[in-house]
Structure formats: structure tokens, C-alpha cells
Amino acid sequence: MLIRTLMILVASLALFACRGGTSTSPPVHLVLDMDFQPKLKAQSASAFDGWADGRAMRLPVTDSQSRVSVVARGSLPDPILMPDPNKAGKNVDGTWLKNPLPLTNEVLERGRERFDINCSVCHGYSGQGGNGAQAHGMVGRRWPVVIPNFHVVEGKDNRVANLTDGEIFEVLSSPVGKNTMPSYAARITVIDRWAIIHYVRALQTLGKQ
Ligand code: HEC
């Protein structure tokens, strides 16, 4: 009986003893998680010797900022593959680019691989796109999205089939994509976009499959 009373007393003390109480000492931290770690906080000072200005937040390294604010690996502005990053697909004089990437077997093979991975789901392995049961891409078969054909068809509007290299490159470099087509600006490197365009030309030359 005594033990039981004592247990109830201890339990109620544990429950109610600290209610409303304040303390200036830090709480007991049994599980540290990642609460304590060496780090610099934003907008604060740093005592690190290597940084003469004493800022915790560092400025970009001199000359590392280009007009393209985020540069993915392998996508450094290249004056040949993309002469004007603000007008992808165009020369600095405003004319449409011709594919600047030399056409080799490796490039074509790379273009085929990238096309099959990134484009075929909508445009089909053949590049014929289309909608409904006859569609070449599975998206066109499943959803009512109008997907253009890269091949010239007698009596049809062949605008897309007749796009220049630079115009296709511009579509692939657009940060917003083209209507229902998603953006590939961050998904496909500049050099791979040109490889894909070589492969689209090969599809067009060899005809539909
Ligand atoms: C998710 C589906 C989808 C994928 C994947 C896709 N496209 Fe498209 N693409 C479309 C649709 C839909 C259109 C028609 C857009 C419109 O309404 O103008 C289109 C249009 C185009 C056009 C014509 C643009 C114009 O000026 O009208 C080109 C060129 C093109 N795609 C190339 C590609 C290439 C190359 C790839 C692979 C890197 C690709 N697309 C991947 C759906 C897709």
C-alpha cells in the first residue's frame, strides 16, 4: 500500500511539478539530432580568416556570372553551339542557325538515344506523332493532345516538318516549352539538343518507319 502511494506521488510530481515554472538554464537535450553543428547563418558575420570582409554570405567569384544565371555542368555558354544565349537558335545577327555540331556516327547515335528517351513518348520513334489509335507516340494514343509530324505529308500543313535547325533548337531551349510540350532547357544539354536535331533530320531523310 505504501509503495503504491509513493508511486502515485512520484508520478504526479513528475506530471505537475514543472507546470508554469520558468528556467534560465537550457533544456536537457537528450537527443541532439542536428541542433548543434558548426555553420554560418545567413546575414551574419564570420570569423574565418580567409575571408577578409568578414561576411558569412559569399559573393559569386569574379567573372563567374554570365547572362545565363544558372549554368549546368556541360552547358557553359558556347559561342559556336549557342552564339546568343538570349536568342537560342539564332546567330548574333538574328538569322537562324544551321546545326553547328559536326555530323558523325557518334553524334547521330547520341541523337538517336536522346530522341528515343526524351521525344519518342510523344512524337513516336518515327517522329510522326499524331493522335488517336493511329498515333505513333503513346501520349497521342492516350490523350487528346495534338502532336505534330516531323515528316512532310502531301496536302497537309507541313510547317513543323519544314522548321529550320535553329527553330527546332529554339523550341528545345525554351524555358517554358511550347504549349503542351514541356521545356527541355534544363533537361537536355545544348550539345545534345543539336545531336537530337541531326537525328530528326536523319528520320526525315530516311522517311517514316
Ligand atoms: C510530352 C509530350 C512531348 C514530348 C516528350 C516532346 N514533345 Fe515536341 N511537341 C509536343 C506537342 C504537344 C507539340 C505541339 C505544341 C503546340 O501545340 O504547338 C510539340 C511540338 C514540337 C515541335 C514543333 C514546334 C513548333 O514550332 O510548332 C518540335 C520541333 C518538337 N516538338 C520537337 C520535340 C523534340 C525534339 C522532343 C524531344 C527532345 C520533343 N519534341 C518532345 C509534345 C511533346
Tab-separated table of N, CA, C and O in Angstrom, residues 143-200:
chain	number	residue	atom	x	y	z
A	143	TRP	N	-4.003	10.464	-74.898
A	143	TRP	CA	-4.625	11.754	-74.582
A	143	TRP	C	-4.862	12.587	-75.848
A	143	TRP	O	-4.109	12.477	-76.815
A	144	PRO	N	-5.890	13.437	-75.800
A	144	PRO	CA	-6.211	14.231	-76.993
A	144	PRO	C	-5.304	15.447	-77.160
A	144	PRO	O	-5.764	16.573	-77.213
A	145	VAL	N	-3.987	15.227	-77.180
A	145	VAL	CA	-3.037	16.322	-77.377
A	145	VAL	C	-2.603	16.286	-78.844
A	145	VAL	O	-2.261	15.216	-79.347
A	146	VAL	N	-2.633	17.428	-79.503
A	146	VAL	CA	-2.234	17.438	-80.914
A	146	VAL	C	-0.713	17.403	-81.002
A	146	VAL	O	-0.042	18.313	-80.530
A	147	ILE	N	-0.174	16.327	-81.558
A	147	ILE	CA	1.280	16.194	-81.655
A	147	ILE	C	1.709	16.201	-83.119
A	147	ILE	O	1.262	15.360	-83.903
A	148	PRO	N	2.547	17.175	-83.472
A	148	PRO	CA	2.867	17.335	-84.894
A	148	PRO	C	3.753	16.220	-85.447
A	148	PRO	O	4.407	15.484	-84.717
A	149	ASN	N	3.751	16.142	-86.766
A	149	ASN	CA	4.521	15.167	-87.525
A	149	ASN	C	5.780	15.866	-88.038
A	149	ASN	O	5.710	16.985	-88.526
A	150	PHE	N	6.930	15.228	-87.909
A	150	PHE	CA	8.171	15.832	-88.431
A	150	PHE	C	8.362	15.535	-89.922
A	150	PHE	O	9.307	16.002	-90.528
A	151	HIS	N	7.470	14.713	-90.482
A	151	HIS	CA	7.622	14.348	-91.896
A	151	HIS	C	6.647	15.129	-92.771
A	151	HIS	O	5.517	15.390	-92.353
A	152	VAL	N	7.089	15.466	-93.967
A	152	VAL	CA	6.215	16.166	-94.905
A	152	VAL	C	5.117	15.213	-95.371
A	152	VAL	O	5.403	14.075	-95.752
A	153	VAL	N	3.873	15.660	-95.285
A	153	VAL	CA	2.753	14.844	-95.764
A	153	VAL	C	2.025	15.646	-96.826
A	153	VAL	O	1.655	16.805	-96.588
A	154	GLU	N	1.847	15.025	-97.970
A	154	GLU	CA	1.148	15.643	-99.113
A	154	GLU	C	-0.189	16.245	-98.670
A	154	GLU	O	-0.972	15.560	-98.001
A	155	GLY	N	-0.412	17.512	-98.995
A	155	GLY	CA	-1.720	18.096	-98.733
A	155	GLY	C	-1.966	18.502	-97.281
A	155	GLY	O	-3.070	18.873	-96.920
A	156	LYS	N	-0.943	18.401	-96.430
A	156	LYS	CA	-1.099	18.785	-95.020
A	156	LYS	C	-0.308	20.056	-94.740
A	156	LYS	O	0.555	20.447	-95.539
A	157	ASP	N	-0.602	20.691	-93.573
A	157	ASP	CA	0.193	21.834	-93.148
A	157	ASP	C	1.547	21.298	-92.665
A	157	ASP	O	1.621	20.613	-91.653
A	158	ASN	N	2.595	21.553	-93.420
A	158	ASN	CA	3.890	20.962	-93.085
A	158	ASN	C	4.833	21.937	-92.403
A	158	ASN	O	6.057	21.792	-92.486
A	159	ARG	N	4.268	22.911	-91.702
A	159	ARG	CA	5.106	23.922	-91.062
A	159	ARG	C	6.180	23.303	-90.163
A	159	ARG	O	7.358	23.623	-90.271
A	160	VAL	N	5.774	22.348	-89.310
A	160	VAL	CA	6.732	21.771	-88.363
A	160	VAL	C	7.809	20.962	-89.095
A	160	VAL	O	8.988	21.024	-88.761
A	161	ALA	N	7.404	20.227	-90.119
A	161	ALA	CA	8.375	19.436	-90.892
A	161	ALA	C	9.391	20.343	-91.575
A	161	ALA	O	10.512	19.922	-91.865
A	162	ASN	N	8.998	21.597	-91.826
A	162	ASN	CA	9.896	22.499	-92.538
A	162	ASN	C	10.636	23.479	-91.627
A	162	ASN	O	11.270	24.409	-92.112
A	163	LEU	N	10.568	23.272	-90.327
A	163	LEU	CA	11.288	24.171	-89.411
A	163	LEU	C	12.795	24.080	-89.671
A	163	LEU	O	13.309	23.011	-89.993
A	164	THR	N	13.480	25.206	-89.514
A	164	THR	CA	14.944	25.188	-89.663
A	164	THR	C	15.571	24.593	-88.398
A	164	THR	O	14.917	24.474	-87.365
A	165	ASP	N	16.875	24.259	-88.507
A	165	ASP	CA	17.596	23.720	-87.340
A	165	ASP	C	17.452	24.673	-86.150
A	165	ASP	O	17.165	24.252	-85.032
A	166	GLY	N	17.684	25.943	-86.427
A	166	GLY	CA	17.648	26.945	-85.359
A	166	GLY	C	16.280	27.033	-84.700
A	166	GLY	O	16.183	27.196	-83.481
A	167	GLU	N	15.222	26.899	-85.498
A	167	GLU	CA	13.867	26.975	-84.926
A	167	GLU	C	13.598	25.785	-84.000
A	167	GLU	O	12.987	25.932	-82.946
A	168	ILE	N	14.046	24.594	-84.414
A	168	ILE	CA	13.859	23.423	-83.540
A	168	ILE	C	14.674	23.620	-82.262
A	168	ILE	O	14.202	23.373	-81.154
A	169	PHE	N	15.911	24.119	-82.421
A	169	PHE	CA	16.770	24.355	-81.255
A	169	PHE	C	16.108	25.336	-80.295
A	169	PHE	O	16.166	25.175	-79.077
A	170	GLU	N	15.453	26.331	-80.859
A	170	GLU	CA	14.778	27.322	-80.008
A	170	GLU	C	13.650	26.670	-79.200
A	170	GLU	O	13.479	26.946	-78.013
A	171	VAL	N	12.890	25.771	-79.856
A	171	VAL	CA	11.816	25.064	-79.143
A	171	VAL	C	12.415	24.263	-77.976
A	171	VAL	O	11.915	24.293	-76.855
A	172	LEU	N	13.543	23.567	-78.258
A	172	LEU	CA	14.145	22.723	-77.218
A	172	LEU	C	14.823	23.549	-76.125
A	172	LEU	O	15.071	23.053	-75.032
A	173	SER	N	15.153	24.804	-76.423
A	173	SER	CA	15.856	25.641	-75.447
A	173	SER	C	14.912	26.560	-74.688
A	173	SER	O	15.345	27.272	-73.784
A	174	SER	N	13.645	26.546	-75.047
A	174	SER	CA	12.707	27.460	-74.402
A	174	SER	C	12.510	27.090	-72.932
A	174	SER	O	12.288	25.926	-72.608
A	175	PRO	N	12.558	28.071	-72.050
A	175	PRO	CA	12.368	27.758	-70.629
A	175	PRO	C	10.931	27.378	-70.281
A	175	PRO	O	10.668	26.897	-69.189
A	176	VAL	N	10.009	27.602	-71.208
A	176	VAL	CA	8.607	27.269	-70.915
A	176	VAL	C	8.073	26.172	-71.828
A	176	VAL	O	6.911	25.778	-71.711
A	177	GLY	N	8.893	25.674	-72.733
A	177	GLY	CA	8.404	24.667	-73.660
A	177	GLY	C	7.550	25.308	-74.741
A	177	GLY	O	7.679	26.500	-75.024
A	178	LYS	N	6.680	24.514	-75.333
A	178	LYS	CA	5.839	25.031	-76.426
A	178	LYS	C	4.423	24.518	-76.187
A	178	LYS	O	4.156	23.326	-76.355
A	179	ASN	N	3.531	25.369	-75.766
A	179	ASN	CA	2.168	24.964	-75.412
A	179	ASN	C	2.188	23.729	-74.504
A	179	ASN	O	2.728	23.797	-73.409
A	180	THR	N	1.644	22.602	-75.011
A	180	THR	CA	1.607	21.419	-74.132
A	180	THR	C	2.933	20.657	-74.095
A	180	THR	O	3.090	19.732	-73.298
A	181	MET	N	3.872	21.035	-74.948
A	181	MET	CA	5.170	20.348	-74.897
A	181	MET	C	6.014	20.942	-73.768
A	181	MET	O	6.146	22.145	-73.677
A	182	PRO	N	6.574	20.082	-72.891
A	182	PRO	CA	7.331	20.608	-71.756
A	182	PRO	C	8.658	21.247	-72.171
A	182	PRO	O	9.093	21.080	-73.312
A	183	SER	N	9.272	21.945	-71.234
A	183	SER	CA	10.564	22.575	-71.511
A	183	SER	C	11.690	21.554	-71.393
A	183	SER	O	11.686	20.714	-70.515
A	184	TYR	N	12.639	21.650	-72.317
A	184	TYR	CA	13.807	20.776	-72.250
A	184	TYR	C	15.065	21.549	-71.928
A	184	TYR	O	16.166	20.999	-71.924
A	185	ALA	N	14.909	22.869	-71.646
A	185	ALA	CA	16.074	23.732	-71.427
A	185	ALA	C	16.973	23.186	-70.325
A	185	ALA	O	18.190	23.250	-70.423
A	186	ALA	N	16.370	22.649	-69.262
A	186	ALA	CA	17.181	22.163	-68.153
A	186	ALA	C	17.390	20.658	-68.228
A	186	ALA	O	18.134	20.092	-67.444
A	187	ARG	N	16.737	19.991	-69.177
A	187	ARG	CA	16.800	18.522	-69.202
A	187	ARG	C	17.768	17.986	-70.239
A	187	ARG	O	18.259	16.873	-70.102
A	188	ILE	N	17.974	18.769	-71.302
A	188	ILE	CA	18.848	18.290	-72.377
A	188	ILE	C	19.944	19.325	-72.578
A	188	ILE	O	19.646	20.512	-72.757
A	189	THR	N	21.200	18.886	-72.543
A	189	THR	CA	22.301	19.844	-72.690
A	189	THR	C	22.278	20.435	-74.099
A	189	THR	O	21.704	19.859	-75.031
A	190	VAL	N	22.951	21.579	-74.235
A	190	VAL	CA	22.983	22.287	-75.519
A	190	VAL	C	23.498	21.356	-76.627
A	190	VAL	O	22.903	21.245	-77.693
A	191	ILE	N	24.578	20.653	-76.335
A	191	ILE	CA	25.187	19.804	-77.376
A	191	ILE	C	24.253	18.639	-77.739
A	191	ILE	O	24.126	18.282	-78.912
A	192	ASP	N	23.542	18.103	-76.751
A	192	ASP	CA	22.601	17.012	-77.039
A	192	ASP	C	21.398	17.504	-77.853
A	192	ASP	O	20.838	16.750	-78.652
A	193	ARG	N	20.999	18.774	-77.636
A	193	ARG	CA	19.877	19.297	-78.438
A	193	ARG	C	20.255	19.271	-79.919
A	193	ARG	O	19.468	18.869	-80.772
A	194	TRP	N	21.493	19.669	-80.204
A	194	TRP	CA	21.923	19.659	-81.608
A	194	TRP	C	22.041	18.230	-82.129
A	194	TRP	O	21.750	17.953	-83.298
A	195	ALA	N	22.501	17.305	-81.275
A	195	ALA	CA	22.598	15.898	-81.707
A	195	ALA	C	21.199	15.376	-82.043
A	195	ALA	O	21.007	14.677	-83.050
A	196	ILE	N	20.211	15.735	-81.232
A	196	ILE	CA	18.832	15.310	-81.489
A	196	ILE	C	18.344	15.875	-82.815
A	196	ILE	O	17.679	15.185	-83.597
A	197	ILE	N	18.701	17.138	-83.078
A	197	ILE	CA	18.248	17.765	-84.335
A	197	ILE	C	18.867	17.039	-85.540
A	197	ILE	O	18.198	16.803	-86.548
A	198	HIS	N	20.127	16.618	-85.427
A	198	HIS	CA	20.719	15.802	-86.503
A	198	HIS	C	19.894	14.532	-86.694
A	198	HIS	O	19.648	14.093	-87.816
A	199	TYR	N	19.472	13.934	-85.588
A	199	TYR	CA	18.717	12.680	-85.695
A	199	TYR	C	17.337	12.909	-86.290
A	199	TYR	O	16.866	12.091	-87.097
A	200	VAL	N	16.703	14.050	-85.942
A	200	VAL	CA	15.395	14.373	-86.548
A	200	VAL	C	15.566	14.483	-88.069
A	200	VAL	O	14.748	13.978	-88.848
